[in-house]
Amino acid sequence: MTNANAISSVNIKLENIKKTYNGKAAVDNVSLEVKPGEMVSLLGPSGCGKTTTLRAVAGFEIPDSGRVSIGDQDVTKVPAEQRRVGMVFQSYALFPNLSVAGNIAFGLRVAGWEASKLNARVSELLEVVGLNGFDRRSVLTLSGGQRQRVALARALAPNPRVLLLDEPLSALDAKIRAELRTELRRLQLDLGITTLLVTHDQEEAMSMSDRVVVMNQGRIEQLGTPRDLYATPASPFVAAFVGAMNLMPAEALGNSGFRVSGQTVNIPNLENKTGRLGVRPEVIDLKPLEAGQSAAIQGVIELVTYLGADQQVILKVGGDTWVARVENDQVFGRGQKVSLEIPQNAWLWLPA
Amino acid sequence: MTFLRRGIIGLLLAYLLLPILMTLVYSLSSSWTELVPKAFSLEAWSHLFGDPKFWADGGRSLILAFSAVALSIFFLVPTLFAITLYAPKLSSALEFFSLWPFVFPGVIMAVGLIKIFSTPPLAISGTPWLLIPAVTVVVMPYAYRAVANAFESADVRQLAEAARSLGASDLQILAWVIFPTVLPGVLSGGVLALSAAFGEFSLAQLLVGSSWETLPYYQYLTNSQDGHKSAAISVLAFAIAWGLGSFALGLRSSDNLKDAVTLA
């Protein structure tokens, strides 16, 4: 990595952004600040408003109300071509009539860079994205991963103030996606460029960003570090969207007792209210039960899926289906009765 | 079954090719009064190629066809660009209007144009300055299809956004991205418009007639003098159209080839 482009990081600030389509709020009062040099993901299902939010920063959507600022400059009404943002699209959006170098140079040509500086900048970026020697190639001959590298280089070339990534890895194969994910994050950290990423893939959001914004129906459900979101989801939606979770209706019985999936459990460190109880699959430990033995929480194994590093066990507990992820040194069989061992502090309480 | 199928295809081919073949034979015959021609000669063809007026008129037809198609593309690409980006709801209206030249017979248009453009301030009736714009309108439906298809196969919206985020203005996007991107598709689709413009007769006759003669008008004049020569022109026109058509198909299949490479 050459560090010839010292980027002075600036923030992105959204204040009470609202955007309505045909009477339906696509983005409903979203406020958010991405700090200088930070990478933040907008995560949510399709139609949650994450893309519209990103496009408001890019200047492709003008919000009905609210304020967008980049580096403390109000850009709400500034045309996209004057915002100096770098944007990467899911479909690459490379210019098919131009070579790899021509694509990367596009923003520099528009800005009127002189030839020698322009050529140096293009070679520098080819180096950064690992495409040395590809400059004369037609973009139509490149693989998906290579195309997205070109798109990234093109976006970074004119020294944008911030980087916007719209589902940049969604069109790629799983293996390339994982590879490029790491590379993208490393590059972002090296450059220190403030970055906003839109994705529907929670793994992508968690692994790449400093903070994650979970969106649902045009609103922010929760904003926090990946760790925070995973450990303490604020709503059942976040719990289900970020990682896997067993989330079951639970009735408060008083004296720290809960009735969940037909079992009675004692959880002293939670407030005793009726709602839902959540447990991550990986905190559950399974112990075989002999005939006649019983346990606080017991279930019957329905299906075991071997995953290499560990195994996933689907169980019936009461009438509900639970999932556990356990180490693969134990061998379980279908129909086997087991005890579910769950540490008391691993339980989460969520509203119904 | 295969026998029946082959029979049908054979009949269809005969129906399509026989008139052209007979026209060719007629152009090569010097006397044909009974069932089969009595004598053959290249006289009609040598007359045709030896006539300087033929070359002049053919040249005018080419000028007319290329400028009308170029003009229609020049107007349509920015229009479709603007509609795609800023008013996608209007695209169905545009499509509807693009078919209007089909609805109005050329005669009506010609009469209207002559009425308006025979008197000052714009007395350009009888000149190519009126014929070329008029033919531009007539080939618009073909050109519209070609341009619209090219726009659909390239994700113009996304390309424009990418260019805009890189600082490009609408004019720069149009000139540096959209035109070069859609041009191969437009050219292959535009061949139909080209042959329509090349063969346009009624406007050429009514608007300019003999004062700016084109090839169809030349053929119309020849028809009453020498049937063999007229037949030769027909064959030639068909050959040109067929050549352009194959060229367009070639362009299209090389497009497909590009896609195949991309997928591999």
XYZ file of C-alpha atoms in Angstrom, chain A residues 43-322:
280
model
C -27.846 -3.161 7.449
C -31.360 -4.358 6.821
C -33.702 -6.318 4.563
C -34.585 -4.983 1.112
C -36.930 -2.034 1.283
C -35.733 -0.960 4.750
C -34.485 2.406 3.462
C -30.756 1.735 3.658
C -30.119 2.335 -0.046
C -32.244 5.491 -0.120
C -30.256 6.786 2.856
C -26.967 6.137 1.059
C -28.260 7.728 -2.123
C -29.207 10.825 -0.152
C -25.548 11.145 0.852
C -24.441 10.588 -2.759
C -26.879 13.208 -4.011
C -28.978 10.851 -6.121
C -31.975 11.380 -3.857
C -33.007 14.709 -2.405
C -34.708 14.116 0.951
C -38.157 15.629 1.465
C -36.867 17.081 4.705
C -33.770 16.899 6.844
C -30.141 17.802 6.324
C -27.168 15.983 4.832
C -23.680 17.286 5.579
C -20.262 16.103 4.500
C -17.319 17.519 6.418
C -19.675 19.975 8.167
C -20.744 21.425 4.807
C -24.492 21.283 4.206
C -24.832 19.372 0.922
C -28.562 18.627 1.062
C -29.181 20.569 -2.148
C -25.713 20.249 -3.695
C -25.793 18.299 -6.994
C -24.165 14.866 -6.908
C -21.378 15.873 -9.299
C -20.189 18.573 -6.889
C -20.189 16.462 -3.711
C -16.814 14.781 -4.240
C -17.962 11.397 -3.003
C -16.637 8.090 -4.304
C -19.330 5.560 -5.039
C -19.160 1.835 -5.747
C -22.215 0.026 -7.091
C -23.397 -3.574 -6.827
C -23.466 -3.879 -10.625
C -19.964 -2.290 -10.916
C -21.308 0.305 -13.404
C -18.003 0.361 -15.279
C -17.945 2.275 -18.555
C -17.930 -0.499 -21.170
C -16.374 1.682 -23.872
C -13.284 2.437 -21.782
C -10.285 0.333 -20.769
C -9.385 -0.370 -17.151
C -7.127 2.690 -17.115
C -9.750 4.765 -18.917
C -12.294 3.906 -16.238
C -9.939 4.780 -13.397
C -8.937 8.013 -15.122
C -12.507 9.148 -15.768
C -12.905 11.283 -12.663
C -9.452 12.777 -13.209
C -10.262 13.698 -16.823
C -13.457 15.358 -15.688
C -11.471 17.313 -13.111
C -8.962 18.326 -15.795
C -5.833 16.657 -14.424
C -2.766 17.060 -16.617
C -1.584 13.918 -18.407
C 1.540 13.136 -16.378
C -0.162 13.527 -13.001
C -3.161 11.578 -14.274
C -1.069 8.654 -15.496
C 0.846 8.508 -12.233
C -2.384 8.487 -10.256
C -3.852 5.701 -12.410
C -0.773 3.481 -11.954
C -0.830 4.177 -8.247
C -4.438 2.999 -7.995
C -3.838 -0.062 -10.163
C -1.188 -0.944 -7.613
C -3.509 -0.269 -4.666
C -6.217 -2.621 -5.963
C -3.731 -5.239 -7.164
C -4.404 -4.909 -10.899
C -0.921 -4.023 -12.138
C -0.612 -4.651 -15.857
C -4.353 -4.586 -16.455
C -4.457 -0.946 -17.590
C -5.090 -1.604 -21.293
C -7.539 -4.451 -20.783
C -11.181 -3.991 -21.717
C -13.335 -4.086 -18.596
C -15.593 -6.560 -20.392
C -12.873 -9.229 -20.179
C -12.536 -9.014 -16.375
C -14.037 -11.288 -13.719
C -16.563 -9.910 -11.240
C -13.966 -9.477 -8.516
C -11.584 -7.677 -10.871
C -14.377 -5.439 -12.103
C -15.227 -4.374 -8.593
C -11.559 -3.600 -7.933
C -11.549 -1.341 -10.970
C -14.752 0.308 -9.747
C -13.131 0.893 -6.356
C -10.000 2.347 -7.944
C -12.153 4.573 -10.131
C -14.080 5.839 -7.112
C -10.900 6.545 -5.112
C -8.864 8.151 -7.902
C -10.114 11.761 -7.646
C -9.494 11.819 -3.855
C -13.143 11.798 -2.753
C -14.020 13.150 0.673
C -16.012 10.052 1.595
C -16.567 6.589 0.137
C -20.046 5.152 -0.408
C -20.432 1.432 -1.074
C -23.798 0.160 -2.293
C -23.883 -3.627 -1.824
C -20.396 -3.802 -3.353
C -19.880 -7.520 -2.817
C -23.377 -8.896 -3.378
C -22.836 -9.856 -7.010
C -19.694 -11.875 -6.269
C -19.035 -15.553 -5.507
C -18.761 -16.490 -1.836
C -15.006 -17.003 -1.963
C -14.180 -13.775 -3.815
C -16.614 -11.957 -1.551
C -14.790 -13.046 1.605
C -11.444 -12.142 0.055
C -12.518 -8.723 -1.140
C -14.264 -8.018 2.168
C -10.991 -8.265 4.062
C -9.142 -6.309 1.420
C -11.714 -3.544 1.307
C -11.625 -3.127 5.062
C -7.832 -3.105 5.162
C -7.732 -0.495 2.406
C -10.343 1.634 4.165
C -8.329 1.552 7.390
C -5.072 2.322 5.540
C -6.575 5.291 3.731
C -8.555 6.396 6.747
C -11.430 7.356 4.452
C -14.849 7.839 6.012
C -17.017 5.093 4.543
C -20.707 4.270 4.485
C -21.605 0.741 3.359
C -25.025 -0.607 2.473
C -25.546 -4.341 2.806
C -28.208 -6.920 3.556
C -25.550 -9.389 4.671
C -25.079 -9.236 8.431
C -21.772 -11.055 8.282
C -20.464 -8.431 5.870
C -21.712 -5.601 8.072
C -20.281 -7.117 11.251
C -16.892 -8.001 9.819
C -16.209 -4.774 7.949
C -17.460 -1.935 10.047
C -16.703 0.033 13.177
C -20.392 0.517 13.785
C -23.526 -1.021 12.310
C -26.875 0.668 11.803
C -29.704 -1.860 11.663
C -32.611 -0.443 9.681
C -36.182 -1.663 9.383
C -39.111 0.006 7.621
C -37.301 3.284 7.083
C -36.181 3.646 10.692
C -33.035 2.931 12.640
C -33.713 -0.060 14.881
C -30.341 -0.010 16.556
C -26.948 1.604 16.134
C -23.869 0.155 17.743
C -20.612 -1.694 17.395
C -20.903 -5.219 15.976
C -20.146 -6.517 19.484
C -22.940 -4.461 21.070
C -25.488 -5.542 18.474
C -24.629 -9.182 18.922
C -24.456 -9.169 22.700
C -27.387 -6.859 23.430
C -29.843 -6.578 20.565
C -32.395 -3.891 21.335
C -35.327 -5.542 19.614
C -36.463 -8.969 18.420
C -35.857 -7.720 14.853
C -32.209 -6.958 15.530
C -31.791 -10.199 17.479
C -33.094 -12.200 14.548
C -31.290 -10.190 11.863
C -27.863 -10.023 13.454
C -26.607 -13.562 13.908
C -28.836 -16.505 14.749
C -30.887 -16.594 17.920
C -33.403 -18.866 19.591
C -36.128 -16.384 20.436
C -39.106 -17.830 22.307
C -42.156 -16.339 23.990
C -41.630 -16.445 27.767
C -44.109 -16.038 30.588
C -42.930 -14.502 33.852
C -43.774 -16.714 36.797
C -42.441 -14.427 39.557
C -39.404 -15.085 41.732
C -37.089 -15.033 38.664
C -38.907 -17.994 37.120
C -39.870 -18.094 33.427
C -41.998 -20.534 31.472
C -40.424 -20.989 28.026
C -41.009 -23.782 25.472
C -42.839 -25.821 28.079
C -39.876 -25.681 30.482
C -39.471 -23.789 33.718
C -36.183 -21.948 34.059
C -34.762 -19.768 36.768
C -32.939 -16.657 35.595
C -32.187 -14.403 38.565
C -30.255 -11.703 36.675
C -33.176 -10.720 34.386
C -36.159 -8.629 35.277
C -39.107 -10.977 35.665
C -41.425 -9.723 32.928
C -43.428 -11.593 30.306
C -41.880 -11.139 26.862
C -39.386 -13.160 24.904
C -36.239 -14.961 25.934
C -33.329 -15.274 23.555
C -30.322 -17.564 23.523
C -27.553 -17.677 20.907
C -27.079 -21.196 19.478
C -23.373 -21.302 20.368
C -23.848 -20.762 24.122
C -25.968 -23.921 24.438
C -24.196 -27.051 25.571
C -25.840 -30.448 25.047
C -25.571 -33.367 27.516
C -27.073 -36.784 26.695
C -29.827 -37.919 29.068
C -30.246 -41.591 30.092
C -33.753 -43.061 30.147
C -35.562 -41.830 33.257
C -33.196 -38.895 33.791
C -34.547 -35.380 33.519
C -33.069 -31.862 33.315
C -34.124 -28.250 33.757
C -34.379 -27.780 29.995
C -34.602 -30.879 27.873
C -35.188 -31.551 24.226
C -35.155 -34.213 21.550
C -32.675 -34.062 18.664
C -34.295 -33.757 15.228
C -31.378 -33.160 12.924
C -27.604 -32.896 13.158
C -25.681 -30.952 10.499
C -21.917 -31.351 10.486
C -20.256 -28.058 9.552
C -16.575 -28.932 9.829
C -15.482 -26.541 12.551
C -18.550 -27.394 14.628
C -21.975 -28.941 14.232
C -25.476 -27.561 14.196
C -28.139 -29.441 16.146
C -31.847 -28.841 15.604
C -33.935 -29.799 18.632
C -37.549 -29.927 19.682
C -37.992 -28.327 23.095
C -41.603 -28.448 24.232
C -43.362 -27.658 20.968
C -40.671 -25.247 19.740
C -37.692 -25.738 17.451
C -34.342 -24.714 18.906
